[in-house]
mmCIF file of C-alpha atoms in Angstrom:
data_model
loop_
_atom_site.group_PDB
_atom_site.id
_atom_site.type_symbol
_atom_site.label_atom_id
_atom_site.label_comp_id
_atom_site.label_asym_id
_atom_site.label_seq_id
_atom_site.Cartn_x
_atom_site.Cartn_y
_atom_site.Cartn_z
ATOM 1 C CA UNK A 1472 0.000 0.000 0.000
ATOM 2 C CA UNK A 1473 1.403 3.372 -1.053
ATOM 3 C CA UNK A 1474 1.552 6.038 1.639
ATOM 4 C CA UNK A 1475 0.687 9.683 1.169
ATOM 5 C CA UNK A 1476 3.908 11.453 0.238
ATOM 6 C CA UNK A 1477 4.710 15.119 0.538
ATOM 7 C CA UNK A 1478 5.623 17.118 -2.541
ATOM 8 C CA UNK A 1479 9.065 17.860 -1.052
ATOM 9 C CA UNK A 1480 9.864 14.126 -0.968
ATOM 10 C CA UNK A 1481 8.490 13.540 -4.466
ATOM 11 C CA UNK A 1482 10.559 16.387 -5.898
ATOM 12 C CA UNK A 1483 13.777 15.644 -4.002
ATOM 13 C CA UNK A 1484 13.725 11.834 -4.380
ATOM 14 C CA UNK A 1485 11.878 11.024 -7.632
ATOM 15 C CA UNK A 1486 13.359 7.504 -8.037
ATOM 16 C CA UNK A 1487 11.744 6.490 -4.736
ATOM 17 C CA UNK A 1488 8.293 7.622 -5.882
ATOM 18 C CA UNK A 1489 7.617 6.505 -9.459
ATOM 19 C CA UNK A 1490 4.596 8.010 -11.183
ATOM 20 C CA UNK A 1491 1.644 5.622 -11.372
ATOM 21 C CA UNK A 1492 -1.407 5.384 -13.598
ATOM 22 C CA UNK A 1493 -3.559 7.306 -11.105
ATOM 23 C CA UNK A 1494 -2.087 10.354 -9.359
ATOM 24 C CA UNK A 1495 -3.741 12.856 -7.053
ATOM 25 C CA UNK A 1496 -2.261 16.231 -6.118
ATOM 26 C CA UNK A 1497 -4.076 17.680 -3.133
ATOM 27 C CA UNK A 1498 -3.558 20.767 -1.012
ATOM 28 C CA UNK A 1499 -3.703 24.556 -1.148
ATOM 29 C CA UNK A 1500 -0.211 25.371 -2.448
ATOM 30 C CA UNK A 1501 -0.350 26.130 -6.214
ATOM 31 C CA UNK A 1502 3.425 26.559 -6.420
ATOM 32 C CA UNK A 1503 3.996 22.970 -5.301
ATOM 33 C CA UNK A 1504 1.284 21.674 -7.627
ATOM 34 C CA UNK A 1505 3.069 23.296 -10.567
ATOM 35 C CA UNK A 1506 6.440 21.804 -9.617
ATOM 36 C CA UNK A 1507 4.904 18.360 -9.117
ATOM 37 C CA UNK A 1508 3.019 18.619 -12.422
ATOM 38 C CA UNK A 1509 6.234 19.477 -14.272
ATOM 39 C CA UNK A 1510 7.948 16.419 -12.764
ATOM 40 C CA UNK A 1511 5.008 14.169 -13.657
ATOM 41 C CA UNK A 1512 5.118 15.439 -17.257
ATOM 42 C CA UNK A 1513 8.814 14.642 -17.514
ATOM 43 C CA UNK A 1514 8.262 11.174 -16.069
ATOM 44 C CA UNK A 1515 5.287 10.211 -18.267
ATOM 45 C CA UNK A 1516 6.172 11.911 -21.545
ATOM 46 C CA UNK A 1517 9.945 11.803 -21.307
ATOM 47 C CA UNK A 1518 11.828 13.603 -24.068
ATOM 48 C CA UNK A 1519 8.568 14.390 -25.856
ATOM 49 C CA UNK A 1520 7.219 16.438 -22.917
ATOM 50 C CA UNK A 1521 8.078 19.726 -24.615
ATOM 51 C CA UNK A 1522 6.471 18.739 -27.935
ATOM 52 C CA UNK A 1523 3.339 16.844 -26.940
ATOM 53 C CA UNK A 1524 0.779 18.882 -24.996
ATOM 54 C CA UNK A 1525 -1.020 16.798 -22.421
ATOM 55 C CA UNK A 1526 -4.788 17.029 -22.201
ATOM 56 C CA UNK A 1527 -6.292 19.278 -19.547
ATOM 57 C CA UNK A 1528 -9.914 19.103 -18.453
ATOM 58 C CA UNK A 1529 -11.833 21.594 -16.319
ATOM 59 C CA UNK A 1530 -13.268 19.739 -13.341
ATOM 60 C CA UNK A 1531 -16.458 21.780 -13.050
ATOM 61 C CA UNK A 1532 -17.689 21.108 -16.584
ATOM 62 C CA UNK A 1533 -16.093 17.870 -17.834
ATOM 63 C CA UNK A 1534 -18.046 14.574 -17.862
ATOM 64 C CA UNK A 1535 -16.282 11.401 -16.737
ATOM 65 C CA UNK A 1536 -16.857 9.762 -20.132
ATOM 66 C CA UNK A 1537 -14.652 12.361 -21.856
ATOM 67 C CA UNK A 1538 -11.832 11.714 -19.408
ATOM 68 C CA UNK A 1539 -12.167 7.943 -19.759
ATOM 69 C CA UNK A 1540 -12.155 8.170 -23.570
ATOM 70 C CA UNK A 1541 -8.955 10.173 -23.470
ATOM 71 C CA UNK A 1542 -7.299 7.674 -21.121
ATOM 72 C CA UNK A 1543 -8.381 4.722 -23.295
ATOM 73 C CA UNK A 1544 -6.848 6.112 -26.495
ATOM 74 C CA UNK A 1545 -3.272 5.137 -27.230
ATOM 75 C CA UNK A 1546 -0.870 7.936 -28.044
ATOM 76 C CA UNK A 1547 0.676 8.113 -31.501
ATOM 77 C CA UNK A 1548 3.876 9.604 -30.082
ATOM 78 C CA UNK A 1549 6.606 8.929 -27.577
ATOM 79 C CA UNK A 1550 6.231 6.153 -25.062
ATOM 80 C CA UNK A 1551 2.623 5.422 -25.934
ATOM 81 C CA UNK A 1552 1.432 6.898 -22.645
ATOM 82 C CA UNK A 1553 -1.199 9.627 -22.508
ATOM 83 C CA UNK A 1554 -1.253 12.195 -19.732
ATOM 84 C CA UNK A 1555 -4.704 13.425 -18.750
ATOM 85 C CA UNK A 1556 -5.168 16.095 -16.086
ATOM 86 C CA UNK A 1557 -8.407 17.198 -14.440
ATOM 87 C CA UNK A 1558 -7.838 20.625 -12.886
ATOM 88 C CA UNK A 1559 -9.871 22.073 -9.994
ATOM 89 C CA UNK A 1560 -11.341 18.605 -9.637
ATOM 90 C CA UNK A 1561 -13.062 18.812 -6.237
ATOM 91 C CA UNK A 1562 -16.582 18.897 -7.722
ATOM 92 C CA UNK A 1563 -15.553 16.363 -10.372
ATOM 93 C CA UNK A 1564 -14.576 13.931 -7.590
ATOM 94 C CA UNK A 1565 -17.891 14.501 -5.801
ATOM 95 C CA UNK A 1566 -19.932 13.870 -8.973
ATOM 96 C CA UNK A 1567 -18.045 10.811 -10.200
ATOM 97 C CA UNK A 1568 -16.817 9.257 -6.980
ATOM 98 C CA UNK A 1569 -18.213 5.777 -7.821
ATOM 99 C CA UNK A 1570 -16.649 5.792 -11.301
ATOM 100 C CA UNK A 1571 -13.323 6.961 -9.930
ATOM 101 C CA UNK A 1572 -13.368 4.238 -7.254
ATOM 102 C CA UNK A 1573 -13.852 1.592 -9.956
ATOM 103 C CA UNK A 1574 -11.106 3.130 -12.058
ATOM 104 C CA UNK A 1575 -8.687 3.359 -9.121
ATOM 105 C CA UNK A 1576 -8.982 -0.401 -8.538
ATOM 106 C CA UNK A 1577 -8.107 -1.205 -12.162
ATOM 107 C CA UNK A 1578 -6.533 1.841 -13.848
ATOM 108 C CA UNK A 1579 -5.810 1.684 -17.565
ATOM 109 C CA UNK A 1580 -2.159 1.302 -18.488
ATOM 110 C CA UNK A 1581 -2.579 3.322 -21.687
ATOM 111 C CA UNK A 1582 -2.522 6.615 -19.829
ATOM 112 C CA UNK A 1583 -1.879 8.467 -16.604
ATOM 113 C CA UNK A 1584 -4.737 10.243 -14.861
ATOM 114 C CA UNK A 1585 -3.932 13.219 -12.622
ATOM 115 C CA UNK A 1586 -6.535 14.848 -10.372
ATOM 116 C CA UNK A 1587 -5.730 18.268 -8.909
ATOM 117 C CA UNK A 1588 -7.876 18.951 -5.832
ATOM 118 C CA UNK A 1589 -7.793 21.211 -2.796
ATOM 119 C CA UNK A 1590 -9.214 18.664 -0.345
ATOM 120 C CA UNK A 1591 -8.731 14.896 -0.169
ATOM 121 C CA UNK A 1592 -10.906 13.090 2.375
ATOM 122 C CA UNK A 1593 -8.910 10.520 4.324
ATOM 123 C CA UNK A 1594 -12.035 8.589 5.358
ATOM 124 C CA UNK A 1595 -13.242 7.910 1.798
ATOM 125 C CA UNK A 1596 -12.898 4.687 -0.171
ATOM 126 C CA UNK A 1597 -11.372 6.602 -3.078
ATOM 127 C CA UNK A 1598 -8.608 7.835 -0.770
ATOM 128 C CA UNK A 1599 -7.832 4.245 0.244
ATOM 129 C CA UNK A 1600 -7.953 2.911 -3.331
ATOM 130 C CA UNK A 1601 -5.574 5.595 -4.641
ATOM 131 C CA UNK A 1602 -3.233 5.028 -1.679
ATOM 132 C CA UNK A 1603 -3.158 1.334 -2.647
ATOM 133 C CA UNK A 1604 -2.742 1.504 -6.427
ATOM 134 C CA UNK A 1605 -1.869 5.110 -7.236
ATOM 135 C CA UNK A 1606 0.285 8.021 -6.136
ATOM 136 C CA UNK A 1607 -1.264 10.607 -3.753
ATOM 137 C CA UNK A 1608 0.937 13.700 -3.336
ATOM 138 C CA UNK A 1609 0.347 16.319 -0.650
ATOM 139 C CA UNK A 1610 0.885 19.821 -2.042
ATOM 140 C CA UNK A 1611 0.813 22.143 0.945
ATOM 141 C CA UNK A 1612 3.352 23.620 3.331
ATOM 142 C CA UNK A 1613 4.775 20.773 5.465
ATOM 143 C CA UNK A 1614 3.007 20.022 8.728
ATOM 144 C CA UNK A 1615 3.838 18.204 11.933
ATOM 145 C CA UNK A 1616 1.728 16.779 14.715
ATOM 146 C CA UNK A 1617 1.404 18.873 17.887
ATOM 147 C CA UNK A 1618 -0.830 17.088 20.345
ATOM 148 C CA UNK A 1619 -3.983 16.284 18.432
ATOM 149 C CA UNK A 1620 -3.497 18.956 15.803
ATOM 150 C CA UNK A 1621 -1.429 19.537 12.701
ATOM 151 C CA UNK A 1622 0.721 22.674 12.708
ATOM 152 C CA UNK A 1623 3.223 24.157 10.288
ATOM 153 C CA UNK A 1624 6.559 22.338 10.344
ATOM 154 C CA UNK A 1625 8.778 25.419 10.332
ATOM 155 C CA UNK A 1626 12.001 23.439 10.627
ATOM 156 C CA UNK A 1627 11.326 21.451 7.475
ATOM 157 C CA UNK A 1628 10.118 24.534 5.627
ATOM 158 C CA UNK A 1629 13.301 26.407 6.531
ATOM 159 C CA UNK A 1630 15.376 23.446 5.302
ATOM 160 C CA UNK A 1631 13.459 23.548 2.005
ATOM 161 C CA UNK A 1632 14.062 27.290 1.634
ATOM 162 C CA UNK A 1633 17.817 26.763 1.938
ATOM 163 C CA UNK A 1634 17.823 23.718 -0.355
ATOM 164 C CA UNK A 1635 15.652 25.432 -3.001
ATOM 165 C CA UNK A 1636 17.804 28.538 -2.959
ATOM 166 C CA UNK A 1637 21.000 26.527 -3.430
ATOM 167 C CA UNK A 1638 19.812 24.154 -6.160
ATOM 168 C CA UNK A 1639 17.318 26.307 -8.051
ATOM 169 C CA UNK A 1640 18.619 29.868 -7.633
ATOM 170 C CA UNK A 1641 22.309 28.915 -7.229
ATOM 171 C CA UNK A 1642 22.930 31.018 -4.133
ATOM 172 C CA UNK A 1643 23.763 30.216 -0.516
ATOM 173 C CA UNK A 1644 21.175 31.260 2.071
ATOM 174 C CA UNK A 1645 22.401 31.503 5.666
ATOM 175 C CA UNK A 1646 20.120 29.761 8.218
ATOM 176 C CA UNK A 1647 19.364 33.000 10.074
ATOM 177 C CA UNK A 1648 18.645 34.707 6.764
ATOM 178 C CA UNK A 1649 16.175 31.920 5.938
ATOM 179 C CA UNK A 1650 14.410 32.470 9.270
ATOM 180 C CA UNK A 1651 14.211 36.215 8.656
ATOM 181 C CA UNK A 1652 12.865 35.669 5.138
ATOM 182 C CA UNK A 1653 10.189 33.340 6.502
ATOM 183 C CA UNK A 1654 9.215 35.916 9.153
ATOM 184 C CA UNK A 1655 8.852 38.625 6.500
ATOM 185 C CA UNK A 1656 7.065 36.637 3.801
ATOM 186 C CA UNK A 1657 5.197 33.869 5.637
ATOM 187 C CA UNK A 1658 4.678 30.266 4.489
ATOM 188 C CA UNK A 1659 3.571 31.011 0.897
ATOM 189 C CA UNK A 1660 6.062 29.005 -1.191
ATOM 190 C CA UNK A 1661 5.368 30.938 -4.373
ATOM 191 C CA UNK A 1662 6.107 34.261 -2.678
ATOM 192 C CA UNK A 1663 9.209 32.793 -1.025
ATOM 193 C CA UNK A 1664 10.462 31.650 -4.440
ATOM 194 C CA UNK A 1665 9.939 35.129 -5.897
ATOM 195 C CA UNK A 1666 11.879 36.760 -3.082
ATOM 196 C CA UNK A 1667 14.674 34.181 -3.358
ATOM 197 C CA UNK A 1668 14.951 34.949 -7.078
ATOM 198 C CA UNK A 1669 15.443 38.647 -6.291
ATOM 199 C CA UNK A 1670 17.956 37.921 -3.542
ATOM 200 C CA UNK A 1671 19.940 35.592 -5.811
ATOM 201 C CA UNK A 1672 20.295 38.385 -8.390
ATOM 202 C CA UNK A 1673 21.784 40.646 -5.723
ATOM 203 C CA UNK A 1674 24.082 37.914 -4.411
ATOM 204 C CA UNK A 1675 25.315 36.808 -7.823
ATOM 205 C CA UNK A 1676 25.955 33.252 -9.025
ATOM 206 C CA UNK A 1677 27.083 31.145 -6.064
ATOM 207 C CA UNK A 1678 26.985 34.182 -3.773
ATOM 208 C CA UNK A 1679 25.935 34.350 -0.128
ATOM 209 C CA UNK A 1680 22.609 35.816 0.995
ATOM 210 C CA UNK A 1681 22.947 37.433 4.419
ATOM 211 C CA UNK A 1682 20.421 38.667 6.960
ATOM 212 C CA UNK A 1683 21.253 42.252 6.018
ATOM 213 C CA UNK A 1684 20.546 41.522 2.365
ATOM 214 C CA UNK A 1685 17.159 40.020 3.256
ATOM 215 C CA UNK A 1686 16.352 43.077 5.361
ATOM 216 C CA UNK A 1687 17.406 45.506 2.610
ATOM 217 C CA UNK A 1688 15.857 43.688 -0.377
ATOM 218 C CA UNK A 1689 12.756 42.038 1.085
ATOM 219 C CA UNK A 1690 12.115 43.997 4.251
ATOM 220 C CA UNK A 1691 11.841 47.379 2.607
ATOM 221 C CA UNK A 1692 9.531 50.077 3.924
ATOM 222 C CA UNK A 1693 6.433 48.482 2.359
ATOM 223 C CA UNK A 1694 6.985 45.184 4.149
ATOM 224 C CA UNK A 1695 7.776 47.026 7.366
ATOM 225 C CA UNK A 1696 4.650 49.155 7.004
ATOM 226 C CA UNK A 1697 2.476 46.103 6.315
ATOM 227 C CA UNK A 1698 3.529 44.459 9.579
ATOM 228 C CA UNK A 1699 3.116 47.758 11.416
ATOM 229 C CA UNK A 1700 -0.402 47.924 9.987
ATOM 230 C CA UNK A 1701 -1.182 44.422 11.240
ATOM 231 C CA UNK A 1702 0.290 45.165 14.678
ATOM 232 C CA UNK A 1703 -1.702 48.370 15.044
ATOM 233 C CA UNK A 1704 -4.924 46.673 13.944
ATOM 234 C CA UNK A 1705 -4.571 43.774 16.408
ATOM 235 C CA UNK A 1706 -3.524 46.231 19.132
ATOM 236 C CA UNK A 1707 -6.908 47.863 18.592
ATOM 237 C CA UNK A 1708 -5.412 51.150 17.284
ATOM 238 C CA UNK A 1709 -7.643 51.596 14.254
ATOM 239 C CA UNK A 1710 -6.496 55.161 13.575
ATOM 240 C CA UNK A 1711 -2.841 54.132 13.195
ATOM 241 C CA UNK A 1712 -3.733 50.993 11.213
ATOM 242 C CA UNK A 1713 -5.873 53.009 8.790
ATOM 243 C CA UNK A 1714 -3.059 55.551 8.371
ATOM 244 C CA UNK A 1715 -0.621 52.761 7.480
ATOM 245 C CA UNK A 1716 -3.186 51.215 5.116
ATOM 246 C CA UNK A 1717 -3.684 54.532 3.340
ATOM 247 C CA UNK A 1718 0.076 54.973 2.950
ATOM 248 C CA UNK A 1719 0.422 51.536 1.357
ATOM 249 C CA UNK A 1720 -2.532 51.986 -0.996
ATOM 250 C CA UNK A 1721 -1.386 55.473 -2.025
ATOM 251 C CA UNK A 1722 2.005 53.975 -2.951
ATOM 252 C CA UNK A 1723 0.271 51.606 -5.381
ATOM 253 C CA UNK A 1724 0.157 48.440 -3.265
ATOM 254 C CA UNK A 1725 -2.455 45.935 -4.467
ATOM 255 C CA UNK A 1726 -5.205 45.381 -1.833
ATOM 256 C CA UNK A 1727 -5.296 41.647 -2.554
ATOM 257 C CA UNK A 1728 -1.529 41.421 -2.061
ATOM 258 C CA UNK A 1729 -1.890 43.239 1.273
ATOM 259 C CA UNK A 1730 -4.615 40.836 2.339
ATOM 260 C CA UNK A 1731 -2.192 37.877 2.090
ATOM 261 C CA UNK A 1732 0.045 38.712 5.089
ATOM 262 C CA UNK A 1733 -2.913 40.204 6.997
ATOM 263 C CA UNK A 1734 -4.887 36.982 6.564
ATOM 264 C CA UNK A 1735 -1.915 34.771 7.454
ATOM 265 C CA UNK A 1736 -1.287 36.687 10.669
ATOM 266 C CA UNK A 1737 -4.927 36.787 11.788
ATOM 267 C CA UNK A 1738 -5.517 33.101 10.997
ATOM 268 C CA UNK A 1739 -2.992 32.220 13.688
ATOM 269 C CA UNK A 1740 -4.973 34.189 16.279
ATOM 270 C CA UNK A 1741 -8.127 32.440 15.075
ATOM 271 C CA UNK A 1742 -6.473 29.030 15.363
ATOM 272 C CA UNK A 1743 -5.286 29.717 18.921
ATOM 273 C CA UNK A 1744 -8.810 30.765 19.875
ATOM 274 C CA UNK A 1745 -10.311 27.594 18.414
ATOM 275 C CA UNK A 1746 -7.839 25.482 20.408
ATOM 276 C CA UNK A 1747 -8.888 27.157 23.642
ATOM 277 C CA UNK A 1748 -12.584 26.786 22.836
ATOM 278 C CA UNK A 1749 -12.160 23.132 21.848
ATOM 279 C CA UNK A 1750 -10.342 22.370 25.101
ATOM 280 C CA UNK A 1751 -13.076 24.037 27.138
ATOM 281 C CA UNK A 1752 -15.824 22.092 25.373
ATOM 282 C CA UNK A 1753 -14.005 18.901 26.335
ATOM 283 C CA UNK A 1754 -13.569 20.047 29.961
ATOM 284 C CA UNK A 1755 -9.835 20.497 29.458
ATOM 285 C CA UNK A 1756 -7.495 23.440 29.831
ATOM 286 C CA UNK A 1757 -4.882 24.906 27.548
ATOM 287 C CA UNK A 1758 -2.939 28.013 28.478
ATOM 288 C CA UNK A 1759 -2.924 31.071 26.247
ATOM 289 C CA UNK A 1760 0.852 30.821 25.581
ATOM 290 C CA UNK A 1761 0.522 27.106 24.700
ATOM 291 C CA UNK A 1762 -2.343 27.783 22.285
ATOM 292 C CA UNK A 1763 -0.426 30.587 20.570
ATOM 293 C CA UNK A 1764 2.696 28.447 20.235
ATOM 294 C CA UNK A 1765 0.729 25.576 18.679
ATOM 295 C CA UNK A 1766 -0.916 28.071 16.316
ATOM 296 C CA UNK A 1767 2.497 29.055 14.947
ATOM 297 C CA UNK A 1768 3.687 31.952 17.130
ATOM 298 C CA UNK A 1769 7.337 31.714 18.104
ATOM 299 C CA UNK A 1770 8.360 31.969 21.741
ATOM 300 C CA UNK A 1771 11.281 34.166 20.782
ATOM 301 C CA UNK A 1772 11.921 36.989 20.969
ATOM 302 C CA UNK A 1773 10.126 36.926 24.308
ATOM 303 C CA UNK A 1774 8.794 40.469 23.983
ATOM 304 C CA UNK A 1775 7.074 39.672 20.695
ATOM 305 C CA UNK A 1776 5.524 36.506 22.117
ATOM 306 C CA UNK A 1777 4.216 38.383 25.150
ATOM 307 C CA UNK A 1778 2.821 41.065 22.846
ATOM 308 C CA UNK A 1779 0.892 38.456 20.857
ATOM 309 C CA UNK A 1780 -0.758 37.348 24.126
ATOM 310 C CA UNK A 1781 -1.789 40.930 24.861
ATOM 311 C CA UNK A 1782 -3.162 41.314 21.336
ATOM 312 C CA UNK A 1783 -5.321 38.210 21.604
ATOM 313 C CA UNK A 1784 -6.669 39.451 24.943
ATOM 314 C CA UNK A 1785 -7.427 42.793 23.284
ATOM 315 C CA UNK A 1786 -9.427 41.052 20.565
ATOM 316 C CA UNK A 1787 -11.354 39.100 23.173
ATOM 317 C CA UNK A 1788 -13.013 35.723 22.929
ATOM 318 C CA UNK A 1789 -16.054 36.812 20.914
ATOM 319 C CA UNK A 1790 -14.248 38.752 18.179
ATOM 320 C CA UNK A 1791 -11.297 36.357 17.961
ATOM 321 C CA UNK A 1792 -13.831 33.566 17.452
ATOM 322 C CA UNK A 1793 -15.203 35.441 14.431
ATOM 323 C CA UNK A 1794 -11.841 36.107 12.776
ATOM 324 C CA UNK A 1795 -12.016 33.085 10.483
ATOM 325 C CA UNK A 1796 -15.483 34.103 9.291
ATOM 326 C CA UNK A 1797 -14.362 37.709 8.744
ATOM 327 C CA UNK A 1798 -11.337 36.579 6.727
ATOM 328 C CA UNK A 1799 -13.403 34.273 4.538
ATOM 329 C CA UNK A 1800 -15.923 37.053 3.984
ATOM 330 C CA UNK A 1801 -13.144 39.499 3.052
ATOM 331 C CA UNK A 1802 -11.430 36.992 0.734
ATOM 332 C CA UNK A 1803 -14.636 36.308 -1.192
ATOM 333 C CA UNK A 1804 -15.384 40.022 -1.485
ATOM 334 C CA UNK A 1805 -11.870 40.921 -2.700
ATOM 335 C CA UNK A 1806 -12.056 38.233 -5.384
ATOM 336 C CA UNK A 1807 -15.623 39.051 -6.381
ATOM 337 C CA UNK A 1808 -17.936 41.955 -5.610
ATOM 338 C CA UNK A 1809 -15.189 44.226 -4.195
ATOM 339 C CA UNK A 1810 -12.316 43.501 -6.582
ATOM 340 C CA UNK A 1811 -12.011 47.114 -7.771
ATOM 341 C CA UNK A 1812 -9.403 49.175 -5.844
ATOM 342 C CA UNK A 1813 -11.954 51.524 -4.239
ATOM 343 C CA UNK A 1814 -14.256 48.768 -3.051
ATOM 344 C CA UNK A 1815 -11.306 46.588 -1.993
ATOM 345 C CA UNK A 1816 -10.111 49.412 0.237
ATOM 346 C CA UNK A 1817 -13.475 49.394 2.014
ATOM 347 C CA UNK A 1818 -13.102 45.648 2.732
ATOM 348 C CA UNK A 1819 -9.704 46.122 4.379
ATOM 349 C CA UNK A 1820 -10.868 49.169 6.328
ATOM 350 C CA UNK A 1821 -13.857 47.231 7.637
ATOM 351 C CA UNK A 1822 -11.600 44.425 8.836
ATOM 352 C CA UNK A 1823 -9.363 46.933 10.662
ATOM 353 C CA UNK A 1824 -12.282 48.699 12.355
ATOM 354 C CA UNK A 1825 -13.758 45.403 13.550
ATOM 355 C CA UNK A 1826 -10.589 44.802 15.571
ATOM 356 C CA UNK A 1827 -10.429 48.280 17.099
ATOM 357 C CA UNK A 1828 -10.681 48.978 20.821
ATOM 358 C CA UNK A 1829 -13.822 51.079 20.263
ATOM 359 C CA UNK A 1830 -15.498 48.198 18.409
ATOM 360 C CA UNK A 1831 -14.705 45.921 21.355
ATOM 361 C CA UNK A 1832 -16.421 48.343 23.720
ATOM 362 C CA UNK A 1833 -19.523 48.371 21.536
ATOM 363 C CA UNK A 1834 -19.849 44.583 21.812
ATOM 364 C CA UNK A 1835 -20.068 44.685 25.621
#
């Protein structure tokens, strides 16, 4: 029985994880899905990968019969294998679960089927069938077990940052510089890759990337102002947070790009709150520092960790419990009804005001 493998392992040790007739890429990290897809193409199509376009289907609109027909047809080129990909396949899996279960038990050897999904239910029969006969690849930032929960595996992510910088961008990234880069950018692998590409240009081929270089190149005034905005908002100082927001927007910063680090930071407060609430429902106790640490806050520097405790207390149980809902609401608005710059500004301002000290007083 094949185990779930992480994209890092698949990419770093391809001989240990041969591509099979049924592959599933699941997770919320598009950068990893692209890297994995490129490796799958090379494995299935070989030298013809650049000349023979593989077939892509849109999961929301494609019937299973079209996919099966494509898989059943022998290729006229290369190795005789056909590569068929169903993108955004979550709804496709829901509609054709029975057909996919049958196919997973006896996949056709004339082609390789790849499903790209965000979620992959571990308690489903399809999950078990693909784990037995296929290749399921987890495409999200690495996680580790902390108690009963899964949390970001920062150590492994930092190792990947250094490895990726050395082998892909041909520059040496000092461990402390990797930690600083992670603190500035967050766990988005695509954004980390972009910043590494810029740093490698400054360092030169085979050059060293120092903490100072990361601070100068990545941690410019816009990055600094973004984190100051987040700090002021969670402190409850709406006036200062709105001033910082206005400065960033006036400089041409994209509201959706600003929402990325804001959302990442606030999700950690939301996760810590959920841990505390879950423990209480089960007649257990978890301290505020322990919940914050499990949610991804670092215990060092001590002053910053103590400040995060004060910020969560400022938000309060009721509002912190609504953070996840507010973030989802804002994300949908920014990508839909409020995608224009003026309307997007209103979404971010609303989020800031909801966290203000005055708003907290109104809820009591």
